Short mmCIF file of C-alpha atoms and ligand atoms in Angstrom, two decimals:
data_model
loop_
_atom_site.label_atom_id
_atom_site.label_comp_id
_atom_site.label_asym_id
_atom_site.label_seq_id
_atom_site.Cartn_x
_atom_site.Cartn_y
_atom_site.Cartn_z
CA UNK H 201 113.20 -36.77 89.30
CA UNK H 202 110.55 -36.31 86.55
CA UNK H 203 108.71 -33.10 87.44
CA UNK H 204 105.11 -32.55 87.04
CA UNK H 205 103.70 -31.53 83.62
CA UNK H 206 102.20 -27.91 85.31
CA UNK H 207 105.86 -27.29 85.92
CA UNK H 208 106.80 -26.94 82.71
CA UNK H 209 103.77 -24.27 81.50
CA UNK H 210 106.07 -21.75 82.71
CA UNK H 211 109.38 -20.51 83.43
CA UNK H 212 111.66 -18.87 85.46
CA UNK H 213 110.70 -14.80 85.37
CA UNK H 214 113.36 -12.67 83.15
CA UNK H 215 113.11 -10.60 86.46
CA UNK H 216 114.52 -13.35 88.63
CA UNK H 217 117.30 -13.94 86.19
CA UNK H 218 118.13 -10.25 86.04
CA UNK H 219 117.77 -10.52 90.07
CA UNK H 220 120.68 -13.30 89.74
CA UNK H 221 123.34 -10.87 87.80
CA UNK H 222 122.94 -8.03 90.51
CA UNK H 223 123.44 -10.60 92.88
CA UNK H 224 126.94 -11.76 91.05
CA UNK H 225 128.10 -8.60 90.07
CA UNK H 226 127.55 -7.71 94.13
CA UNK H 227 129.46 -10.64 94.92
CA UNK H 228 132.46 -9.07 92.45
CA UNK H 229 132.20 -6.06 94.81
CA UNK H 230 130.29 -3.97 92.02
CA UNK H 231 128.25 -1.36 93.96
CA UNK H 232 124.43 -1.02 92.38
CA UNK H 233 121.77 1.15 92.62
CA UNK H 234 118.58 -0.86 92.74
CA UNK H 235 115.52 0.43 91.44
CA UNK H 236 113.81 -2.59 91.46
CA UNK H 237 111.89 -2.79 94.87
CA UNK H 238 108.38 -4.18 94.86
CA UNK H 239 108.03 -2.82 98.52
CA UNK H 240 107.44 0.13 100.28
CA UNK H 241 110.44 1.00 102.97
CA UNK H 242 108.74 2.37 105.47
CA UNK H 243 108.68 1.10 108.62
CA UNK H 244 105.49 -0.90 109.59
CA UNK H 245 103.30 1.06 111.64
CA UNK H 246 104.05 0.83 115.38
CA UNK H 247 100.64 -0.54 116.35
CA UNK H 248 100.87 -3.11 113.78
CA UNK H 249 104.06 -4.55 115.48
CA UNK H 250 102.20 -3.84 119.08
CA UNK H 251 99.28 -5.94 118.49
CA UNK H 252 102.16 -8.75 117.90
CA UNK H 253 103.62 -7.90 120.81
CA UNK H 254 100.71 -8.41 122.65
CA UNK H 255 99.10 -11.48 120.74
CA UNK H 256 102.44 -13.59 121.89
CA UNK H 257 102.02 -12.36 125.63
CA UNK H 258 98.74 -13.77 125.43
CA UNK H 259 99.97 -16.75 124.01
CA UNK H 260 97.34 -16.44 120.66
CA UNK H 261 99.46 -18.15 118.28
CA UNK H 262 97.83 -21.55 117.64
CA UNK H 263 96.08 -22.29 114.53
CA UNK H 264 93.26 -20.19 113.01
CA UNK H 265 90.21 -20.84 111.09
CA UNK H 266 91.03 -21.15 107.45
CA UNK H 267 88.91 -18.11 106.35
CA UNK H 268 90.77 -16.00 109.04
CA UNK H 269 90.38 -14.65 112.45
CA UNK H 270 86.83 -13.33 113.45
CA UNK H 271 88.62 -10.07 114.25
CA UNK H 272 90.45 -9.88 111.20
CA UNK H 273 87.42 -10.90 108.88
CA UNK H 274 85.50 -8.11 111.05
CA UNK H 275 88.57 -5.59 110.34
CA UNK H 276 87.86 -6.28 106.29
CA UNK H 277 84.42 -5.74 106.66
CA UNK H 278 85.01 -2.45 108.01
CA UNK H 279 87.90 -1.41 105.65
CA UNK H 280 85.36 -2.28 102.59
CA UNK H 281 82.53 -0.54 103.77
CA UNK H 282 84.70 2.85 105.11
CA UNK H 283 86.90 2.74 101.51
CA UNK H 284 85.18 1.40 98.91
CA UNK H 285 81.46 1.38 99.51
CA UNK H 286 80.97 -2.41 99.48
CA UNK H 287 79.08 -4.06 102.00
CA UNK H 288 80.26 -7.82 102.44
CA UNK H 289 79.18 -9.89 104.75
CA UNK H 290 81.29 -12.27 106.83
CA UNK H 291 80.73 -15.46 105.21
CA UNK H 292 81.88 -13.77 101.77
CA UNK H 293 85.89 -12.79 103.28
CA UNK H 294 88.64 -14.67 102.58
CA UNK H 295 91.83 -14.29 104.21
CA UNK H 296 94.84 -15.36 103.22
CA UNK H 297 98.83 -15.46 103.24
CA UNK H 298 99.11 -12.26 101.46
CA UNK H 299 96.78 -11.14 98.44
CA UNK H 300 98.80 -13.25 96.39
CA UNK H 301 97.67 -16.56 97.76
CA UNK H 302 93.94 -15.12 97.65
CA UNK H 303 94.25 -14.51 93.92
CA UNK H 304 95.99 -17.69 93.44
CA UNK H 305 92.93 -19.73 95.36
CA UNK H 306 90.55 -17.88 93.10
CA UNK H 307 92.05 -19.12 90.34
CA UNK H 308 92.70 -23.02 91.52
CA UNK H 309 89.44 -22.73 92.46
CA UNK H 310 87.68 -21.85 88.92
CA UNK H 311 89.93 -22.38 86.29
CA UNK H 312 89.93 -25.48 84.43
CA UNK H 313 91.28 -26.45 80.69
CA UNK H 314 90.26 -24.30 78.15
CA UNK H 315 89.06 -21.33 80.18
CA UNK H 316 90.39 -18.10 79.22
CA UNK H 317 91.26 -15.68 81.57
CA UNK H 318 91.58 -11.88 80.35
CA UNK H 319 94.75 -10.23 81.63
CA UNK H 320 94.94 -6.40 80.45
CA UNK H 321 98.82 -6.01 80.25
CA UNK H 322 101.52 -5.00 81.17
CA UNK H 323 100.79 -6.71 84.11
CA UNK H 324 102.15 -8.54 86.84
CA UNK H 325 104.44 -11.04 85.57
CA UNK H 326 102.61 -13.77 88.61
CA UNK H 327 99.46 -13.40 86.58
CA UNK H 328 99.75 -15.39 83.72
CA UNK H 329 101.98 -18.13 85.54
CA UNK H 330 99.16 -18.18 87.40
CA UNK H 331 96.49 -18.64 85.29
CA UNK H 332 98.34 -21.45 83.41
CA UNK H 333 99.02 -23.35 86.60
CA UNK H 334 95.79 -23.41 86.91
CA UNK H 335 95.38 -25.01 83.73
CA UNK H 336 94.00 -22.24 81.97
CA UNK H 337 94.68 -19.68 79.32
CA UNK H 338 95.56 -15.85 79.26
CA UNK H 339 94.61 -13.59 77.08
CA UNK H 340 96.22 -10.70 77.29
CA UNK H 341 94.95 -6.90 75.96
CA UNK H 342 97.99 -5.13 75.66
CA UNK H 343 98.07 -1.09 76.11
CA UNK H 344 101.30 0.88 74.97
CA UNK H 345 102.43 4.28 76.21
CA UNK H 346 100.13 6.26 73.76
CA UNK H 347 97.00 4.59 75.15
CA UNK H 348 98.24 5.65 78.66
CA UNK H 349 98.67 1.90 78.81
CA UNK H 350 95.08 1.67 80.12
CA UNK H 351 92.65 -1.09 78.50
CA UNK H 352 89.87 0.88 76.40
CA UNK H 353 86.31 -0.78 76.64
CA UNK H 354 86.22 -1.48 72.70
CA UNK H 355 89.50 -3.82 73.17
CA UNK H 356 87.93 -5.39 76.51
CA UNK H 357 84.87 -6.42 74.30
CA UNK H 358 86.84 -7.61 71.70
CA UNK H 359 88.60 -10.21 73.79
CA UNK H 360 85.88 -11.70 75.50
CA UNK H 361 84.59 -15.24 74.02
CA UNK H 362 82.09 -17.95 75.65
CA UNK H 363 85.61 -19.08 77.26
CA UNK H 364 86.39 -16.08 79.34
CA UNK H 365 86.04 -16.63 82.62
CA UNK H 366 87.56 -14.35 84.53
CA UNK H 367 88.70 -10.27 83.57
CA UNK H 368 92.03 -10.11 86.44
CA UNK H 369 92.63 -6.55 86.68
CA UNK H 370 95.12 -3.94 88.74
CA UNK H 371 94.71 -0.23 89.09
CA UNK H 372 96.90 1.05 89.89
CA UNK H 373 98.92 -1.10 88.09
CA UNK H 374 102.61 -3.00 88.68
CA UNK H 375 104.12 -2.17 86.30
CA UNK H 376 103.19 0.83 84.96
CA UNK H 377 101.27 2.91 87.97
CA UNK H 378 98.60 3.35 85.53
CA UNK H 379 95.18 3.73 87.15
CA UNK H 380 91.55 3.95 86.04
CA UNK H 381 89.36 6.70 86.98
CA UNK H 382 85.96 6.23 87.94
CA UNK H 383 84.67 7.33 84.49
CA UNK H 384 87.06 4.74 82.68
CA UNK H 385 85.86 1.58 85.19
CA UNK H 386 82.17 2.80 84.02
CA UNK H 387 82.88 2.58 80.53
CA UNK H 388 84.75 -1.07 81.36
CA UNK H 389 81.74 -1.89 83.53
CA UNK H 390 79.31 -1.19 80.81
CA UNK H 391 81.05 -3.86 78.43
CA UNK H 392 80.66 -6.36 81.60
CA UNK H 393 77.25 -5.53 81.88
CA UNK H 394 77.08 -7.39 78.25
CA UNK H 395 78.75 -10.27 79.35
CA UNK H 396 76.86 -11.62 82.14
CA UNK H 397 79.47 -14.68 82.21
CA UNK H 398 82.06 -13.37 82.86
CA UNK H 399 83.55 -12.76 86.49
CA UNK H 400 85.93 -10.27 87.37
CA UNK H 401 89.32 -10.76 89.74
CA UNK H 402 90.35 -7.12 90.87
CA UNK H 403 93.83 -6.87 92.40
CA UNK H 404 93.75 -3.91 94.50
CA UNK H 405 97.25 -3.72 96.67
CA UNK H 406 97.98 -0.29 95.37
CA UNK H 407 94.52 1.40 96.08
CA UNK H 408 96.41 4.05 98.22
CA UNK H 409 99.36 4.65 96.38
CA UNK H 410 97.67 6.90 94.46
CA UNK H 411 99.26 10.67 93.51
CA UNK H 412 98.43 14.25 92.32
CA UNK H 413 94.81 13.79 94.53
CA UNK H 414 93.60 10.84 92.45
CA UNK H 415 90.42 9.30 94.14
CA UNK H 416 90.67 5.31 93.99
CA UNK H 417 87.83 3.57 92.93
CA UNK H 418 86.94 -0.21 92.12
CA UNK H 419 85.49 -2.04 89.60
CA UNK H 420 81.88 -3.27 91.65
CA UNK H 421 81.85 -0.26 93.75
CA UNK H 422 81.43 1.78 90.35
CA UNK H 423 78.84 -1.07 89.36
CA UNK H 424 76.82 -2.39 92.14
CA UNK H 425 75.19 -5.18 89.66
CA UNK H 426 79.16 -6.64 89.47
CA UNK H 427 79.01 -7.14 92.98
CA UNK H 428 77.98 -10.57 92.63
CA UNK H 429 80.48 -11.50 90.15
CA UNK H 430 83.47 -9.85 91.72
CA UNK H 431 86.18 -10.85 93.40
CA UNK H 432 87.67 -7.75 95.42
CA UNK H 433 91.55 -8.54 96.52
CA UNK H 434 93.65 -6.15 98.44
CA UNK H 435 96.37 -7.16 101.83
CA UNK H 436 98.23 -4.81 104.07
CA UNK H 437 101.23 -5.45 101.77
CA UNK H 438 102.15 -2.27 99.89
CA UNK H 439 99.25 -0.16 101.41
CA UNK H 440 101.12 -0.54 105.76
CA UNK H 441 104.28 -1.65 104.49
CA UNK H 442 103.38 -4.75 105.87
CA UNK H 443 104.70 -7.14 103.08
CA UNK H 444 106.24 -9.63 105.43
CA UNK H 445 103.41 -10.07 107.84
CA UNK H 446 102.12 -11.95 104.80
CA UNK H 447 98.30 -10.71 105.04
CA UNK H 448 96.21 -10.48 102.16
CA UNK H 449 92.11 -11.21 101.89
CA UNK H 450 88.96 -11.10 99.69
CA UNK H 451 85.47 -10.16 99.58
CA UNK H 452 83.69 -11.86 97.03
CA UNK H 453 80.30 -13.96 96.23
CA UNK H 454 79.71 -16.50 99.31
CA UNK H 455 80.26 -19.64 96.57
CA UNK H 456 83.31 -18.55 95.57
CA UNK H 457 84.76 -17.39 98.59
CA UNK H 458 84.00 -20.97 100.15
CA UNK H 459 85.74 -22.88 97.50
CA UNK H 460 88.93 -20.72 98.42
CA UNK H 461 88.92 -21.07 101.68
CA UNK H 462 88.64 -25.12 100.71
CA UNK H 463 91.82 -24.62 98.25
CA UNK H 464 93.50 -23.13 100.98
CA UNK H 465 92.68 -25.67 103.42
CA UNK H 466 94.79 -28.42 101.96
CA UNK H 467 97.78 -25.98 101.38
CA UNK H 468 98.65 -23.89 103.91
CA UNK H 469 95.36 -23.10 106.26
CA UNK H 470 94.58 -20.34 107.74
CA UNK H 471 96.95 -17.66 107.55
CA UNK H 472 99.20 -16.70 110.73
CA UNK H 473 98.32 -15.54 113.82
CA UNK H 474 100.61 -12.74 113.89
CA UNK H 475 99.85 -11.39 110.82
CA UNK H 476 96.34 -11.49 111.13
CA UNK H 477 96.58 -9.89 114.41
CA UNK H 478 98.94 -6.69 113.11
CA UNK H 479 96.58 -6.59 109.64
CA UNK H 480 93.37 -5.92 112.18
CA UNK H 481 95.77 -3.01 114.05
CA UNK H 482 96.66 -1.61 111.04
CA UNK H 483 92.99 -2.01 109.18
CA UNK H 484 91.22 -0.47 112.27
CA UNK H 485 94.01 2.09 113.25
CA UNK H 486 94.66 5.60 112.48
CA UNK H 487 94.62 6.06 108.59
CA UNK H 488 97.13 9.10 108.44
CA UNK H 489 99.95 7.87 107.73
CA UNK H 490 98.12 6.46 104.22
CA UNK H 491 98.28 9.90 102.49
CA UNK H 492 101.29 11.05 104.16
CA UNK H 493 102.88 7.86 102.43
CA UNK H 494 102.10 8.62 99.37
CA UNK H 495 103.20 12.00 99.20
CA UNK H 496 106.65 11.18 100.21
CA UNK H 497 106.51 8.75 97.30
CA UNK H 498 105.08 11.20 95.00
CA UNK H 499 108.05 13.16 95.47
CA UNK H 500 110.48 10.39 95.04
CA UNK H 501 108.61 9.61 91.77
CA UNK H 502 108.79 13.09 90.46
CA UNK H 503 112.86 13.40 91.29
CA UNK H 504 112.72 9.81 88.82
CA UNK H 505 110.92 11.00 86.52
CA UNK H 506 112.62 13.91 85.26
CA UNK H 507 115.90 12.17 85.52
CA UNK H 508 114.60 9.13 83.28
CA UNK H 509 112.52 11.77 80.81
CA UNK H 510 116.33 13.74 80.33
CA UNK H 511 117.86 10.73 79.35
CA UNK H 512 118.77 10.20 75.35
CA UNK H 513 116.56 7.73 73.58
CA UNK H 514 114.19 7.26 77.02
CA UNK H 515 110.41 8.41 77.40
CA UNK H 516 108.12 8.29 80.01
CA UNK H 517 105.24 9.40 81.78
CA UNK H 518 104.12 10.67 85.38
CA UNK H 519 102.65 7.36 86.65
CA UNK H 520 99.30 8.00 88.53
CA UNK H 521 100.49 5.65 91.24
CA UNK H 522 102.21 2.35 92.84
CA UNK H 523 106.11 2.47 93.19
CA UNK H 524 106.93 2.41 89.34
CA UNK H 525 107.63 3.98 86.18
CA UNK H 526 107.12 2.15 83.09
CA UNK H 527 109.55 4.16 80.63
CA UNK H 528 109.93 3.56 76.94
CA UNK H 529 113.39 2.71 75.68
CA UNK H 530 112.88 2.65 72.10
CA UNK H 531 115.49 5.32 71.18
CA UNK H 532 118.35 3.07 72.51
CA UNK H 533 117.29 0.11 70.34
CA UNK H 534 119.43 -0.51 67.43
CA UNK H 535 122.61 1.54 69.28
CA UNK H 536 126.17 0.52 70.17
CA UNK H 537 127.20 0.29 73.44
CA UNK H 538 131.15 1.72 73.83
CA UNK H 539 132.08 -1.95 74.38
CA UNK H 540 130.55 -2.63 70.88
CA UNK H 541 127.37 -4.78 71.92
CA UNK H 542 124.22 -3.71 69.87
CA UNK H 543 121.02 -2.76 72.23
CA UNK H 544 118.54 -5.06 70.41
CA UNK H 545 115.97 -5.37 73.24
CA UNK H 546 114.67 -3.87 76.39
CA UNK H 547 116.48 -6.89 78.29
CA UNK H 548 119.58 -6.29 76.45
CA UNK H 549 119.64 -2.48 77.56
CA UNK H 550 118.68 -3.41 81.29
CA UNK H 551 121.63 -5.22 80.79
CA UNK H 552 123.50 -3.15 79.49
CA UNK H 553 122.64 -0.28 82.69
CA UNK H 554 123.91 -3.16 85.07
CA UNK H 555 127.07 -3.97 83.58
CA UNK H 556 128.06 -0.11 82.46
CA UNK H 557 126.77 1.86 84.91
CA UNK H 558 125.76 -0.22 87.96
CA UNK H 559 121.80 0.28 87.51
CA UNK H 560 119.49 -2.29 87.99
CA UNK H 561 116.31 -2.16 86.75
CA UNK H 562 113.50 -4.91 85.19
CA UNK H 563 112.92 -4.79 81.60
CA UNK H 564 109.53 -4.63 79.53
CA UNK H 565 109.93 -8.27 78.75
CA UNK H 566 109.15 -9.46 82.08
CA UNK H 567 105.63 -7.70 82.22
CA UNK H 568 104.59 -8.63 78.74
CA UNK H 569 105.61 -5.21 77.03
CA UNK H 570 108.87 -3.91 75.35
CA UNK H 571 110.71 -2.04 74.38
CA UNK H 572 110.40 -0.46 77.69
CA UNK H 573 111.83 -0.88 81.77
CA UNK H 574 110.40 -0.60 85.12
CA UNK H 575 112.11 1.35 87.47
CA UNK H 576 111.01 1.48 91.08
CA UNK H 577 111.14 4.77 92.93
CA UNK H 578 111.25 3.12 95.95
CA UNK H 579 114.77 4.08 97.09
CA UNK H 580 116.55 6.26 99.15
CA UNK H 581 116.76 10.38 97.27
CA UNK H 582 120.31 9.99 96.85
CA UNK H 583 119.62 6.45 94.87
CA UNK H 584 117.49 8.24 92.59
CA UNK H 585 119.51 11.06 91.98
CA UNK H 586 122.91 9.11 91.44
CA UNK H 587 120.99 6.24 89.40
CA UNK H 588 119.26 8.91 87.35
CA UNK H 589 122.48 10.65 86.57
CA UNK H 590 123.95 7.32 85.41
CA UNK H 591 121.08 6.12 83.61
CA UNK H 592 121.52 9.29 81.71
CA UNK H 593 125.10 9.08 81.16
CA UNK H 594 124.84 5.33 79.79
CA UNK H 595 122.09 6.63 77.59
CA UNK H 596 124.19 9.45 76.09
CA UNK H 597 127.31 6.53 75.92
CA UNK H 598 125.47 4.77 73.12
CA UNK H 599 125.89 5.70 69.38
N1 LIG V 295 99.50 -7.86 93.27
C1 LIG V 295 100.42 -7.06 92.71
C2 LIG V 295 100.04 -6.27 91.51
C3 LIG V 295 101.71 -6.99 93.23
O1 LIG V 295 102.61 -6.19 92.66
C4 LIG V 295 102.03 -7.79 94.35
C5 LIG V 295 103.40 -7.79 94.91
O2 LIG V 295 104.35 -7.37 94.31
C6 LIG V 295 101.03 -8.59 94.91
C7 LIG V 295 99.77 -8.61 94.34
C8 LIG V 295 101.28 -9.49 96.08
O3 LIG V 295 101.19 -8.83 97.28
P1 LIG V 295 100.92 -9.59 98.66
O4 LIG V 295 100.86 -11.05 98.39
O5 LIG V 295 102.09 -9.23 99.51
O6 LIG V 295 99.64 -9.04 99.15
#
């Protein structure tokens, strides 16, 4: 078969290929300690899964309108106006199969050859792939540990050109857990304000993972005159645990949002019934269980943290929120291993954690950053203790 051209603009993620080794070593029997969930685990809230329940007694599971259910697009509404101070009306939701199809329409949608799209980074590894599917290019502002890995206004400036089109942004960020306060999104909103073309894509799935009493805010909530040139993106993914009900949605300018909603219309349609019927439960339900969350993984990523921050040669910081930390492994690189392999890179060391200890995590690589890894603290206590106590005993290994 000859494959597309697009195909070949990217390849397959140094994540998946370190997904493919934990998978073989499991198959030799090796037991590993993953720290490399993207997910929450806990349990989807109860009258998420009820509303299901109840949508298939009714028999509610035929098609539904490509821009979502009335209810759900209602339940958005709401969650905008009661979080994040932004009033949008109906005909300017999208909903989609999770908020990675949203972004993705967005994209499709806008992009075309020789638009630049400004990716602050690390970032999401989909992001670029992304970008360049849809024929564009991304230009990516890279932030080390020093700089809190947070994009400073000065650098945003400096990469916009008449070809930006877009500024795709996370806070709090995979990979890192870095997040913007609201006096940081000001001084990134007041560079915007100078570039009246350019539109902004803000990826928002970990607005309540947030830790140590951090207030989320977003980018045209902080600056109403963005309003009209953002694209707000969240789902019910990472904030319910909800990431298989496959929800995600949109508010955005009514132009945009209606060439989305046509991109999606010859892919996959509206999203499903179900989990547009569990996201309005869990949108319009009690929010509780949203802080309560977040402590319990506050306290997962502080029993991580010190473990990785012991470690020889590692360094990291407290991550203001998601799942992750984003540690530096520069004071591994250039060591020998006891079986006499020479840590190079952050892939080779991630490597290295598998194969010696039984530790998987994703290296820098993957989100456009090294020498450093991501570790997930989304795992069981006992995971983090026991993977921590390896990590560290791998790290003092190497000479
Ligand atoms: N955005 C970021 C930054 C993510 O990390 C992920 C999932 O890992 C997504 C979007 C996609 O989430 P979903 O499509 O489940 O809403």
């Amino acid at each position: 078969m000859d494959f597309a051209p697009r195909m070949s603009r990217f390849k397959p993620s140094p994540s998946q290929i370190a997904s493919a080794r934990v998978r073989d070593l499991q198959a030799e029997g090796r037991d590993i300690i993953k720290l490399t969930a993207g997910e929450p685990d806990f349990p989807a809230p109860d009258h998420a899964k009820q509303a299901v329940i109840e949508l298939m007694d009714r028999n509610e599971i035929q098609y539904t309108p490509v821009n979502g259910t009335l209810a759900m697009r209602q339940a958005v509404r709401a969650k905008f106006k009661r979080d994040n101070d932004l009033d949008y009306a109906l005909d300017q939701i999208a909903v989609g199969s999770g908020s990675k199809q949203v972004l993705f329409n967005a994209l499709m949608a806008t992009v075309s050859s020789g638009d630049e799209v400004i990716i602050p980074g690390p970032y999401w590894a989909s992001y670029p792939d992304m970008v360049k599917l849809a024929g564009g290019t991304p230009v990516f502002v890279l932030a080390g540990q020093n700089e809190k890995f947070k994009m400073r206004p000065e650098e945003l400036d400096a990469a916009i050109t008449a070809q930006t089109k877009w500024l795709m942004f996370c806070s709090p960020s995979n990979p890192t857990g870095a997040a913007y306060s609201q006096l940081e999104l000001r001084a990134l909103a007041d560079v915007l304000l100078r570039h009246p073309h350019v539109h902004v894509l803000t990826d928002d799935v970990y607005e309540h993972l947030l830790f140590d009493g951090r207030e989320f805010a977003t980018l045209a909530q902080v600056e109403p005159k963005l309003f009209d040139r953002t694209v707000t993106a969240n789902s019910v993914s990472k904030a319910y645990s909800m990431t298989g009900f496959r929800c995600g949605y949109a508010g955005g300018p009514k132009d945009i949002i209606a060439k989305m909603s046509n991109m999606q219309s010859q892919s996959t349609a509206g999203a499903g019934a179900m989990g547009q019927a569990a996201a309005v439960a869990a949108l319009n339900g009690p929010q509780e269980l949203l802080a309560e969350r977040a402590a319990n993984l506050q306290r997962r990523r502080d029993i991580l943290f010190e473990k990785l921050n012991a470690a020889v040669g590692l360094s990291c910081d407290l991550p203001d929120g998601a799942m992750y930390i984003f540690c530096s492994c520069a004071g591994a690189i250039g060591k020998r291993a006891p079986d006499g392999r020479i840590i190079e890179t952050d892939t080779d060391f991630t490597m290295y954690l598998l194969d010696a200890v039984g530790v998987a995590v994703v290296q820098g690589e993957a989100y456009g950053l090294s020498p450093y890894f991501r570790a997930s603290f989304v795992a069981p206590e006992a995971d983090l203790i026991r993977g921590g106590d390896l990590i560290q005993q791998a790290c003092a290994a190497l000479s």
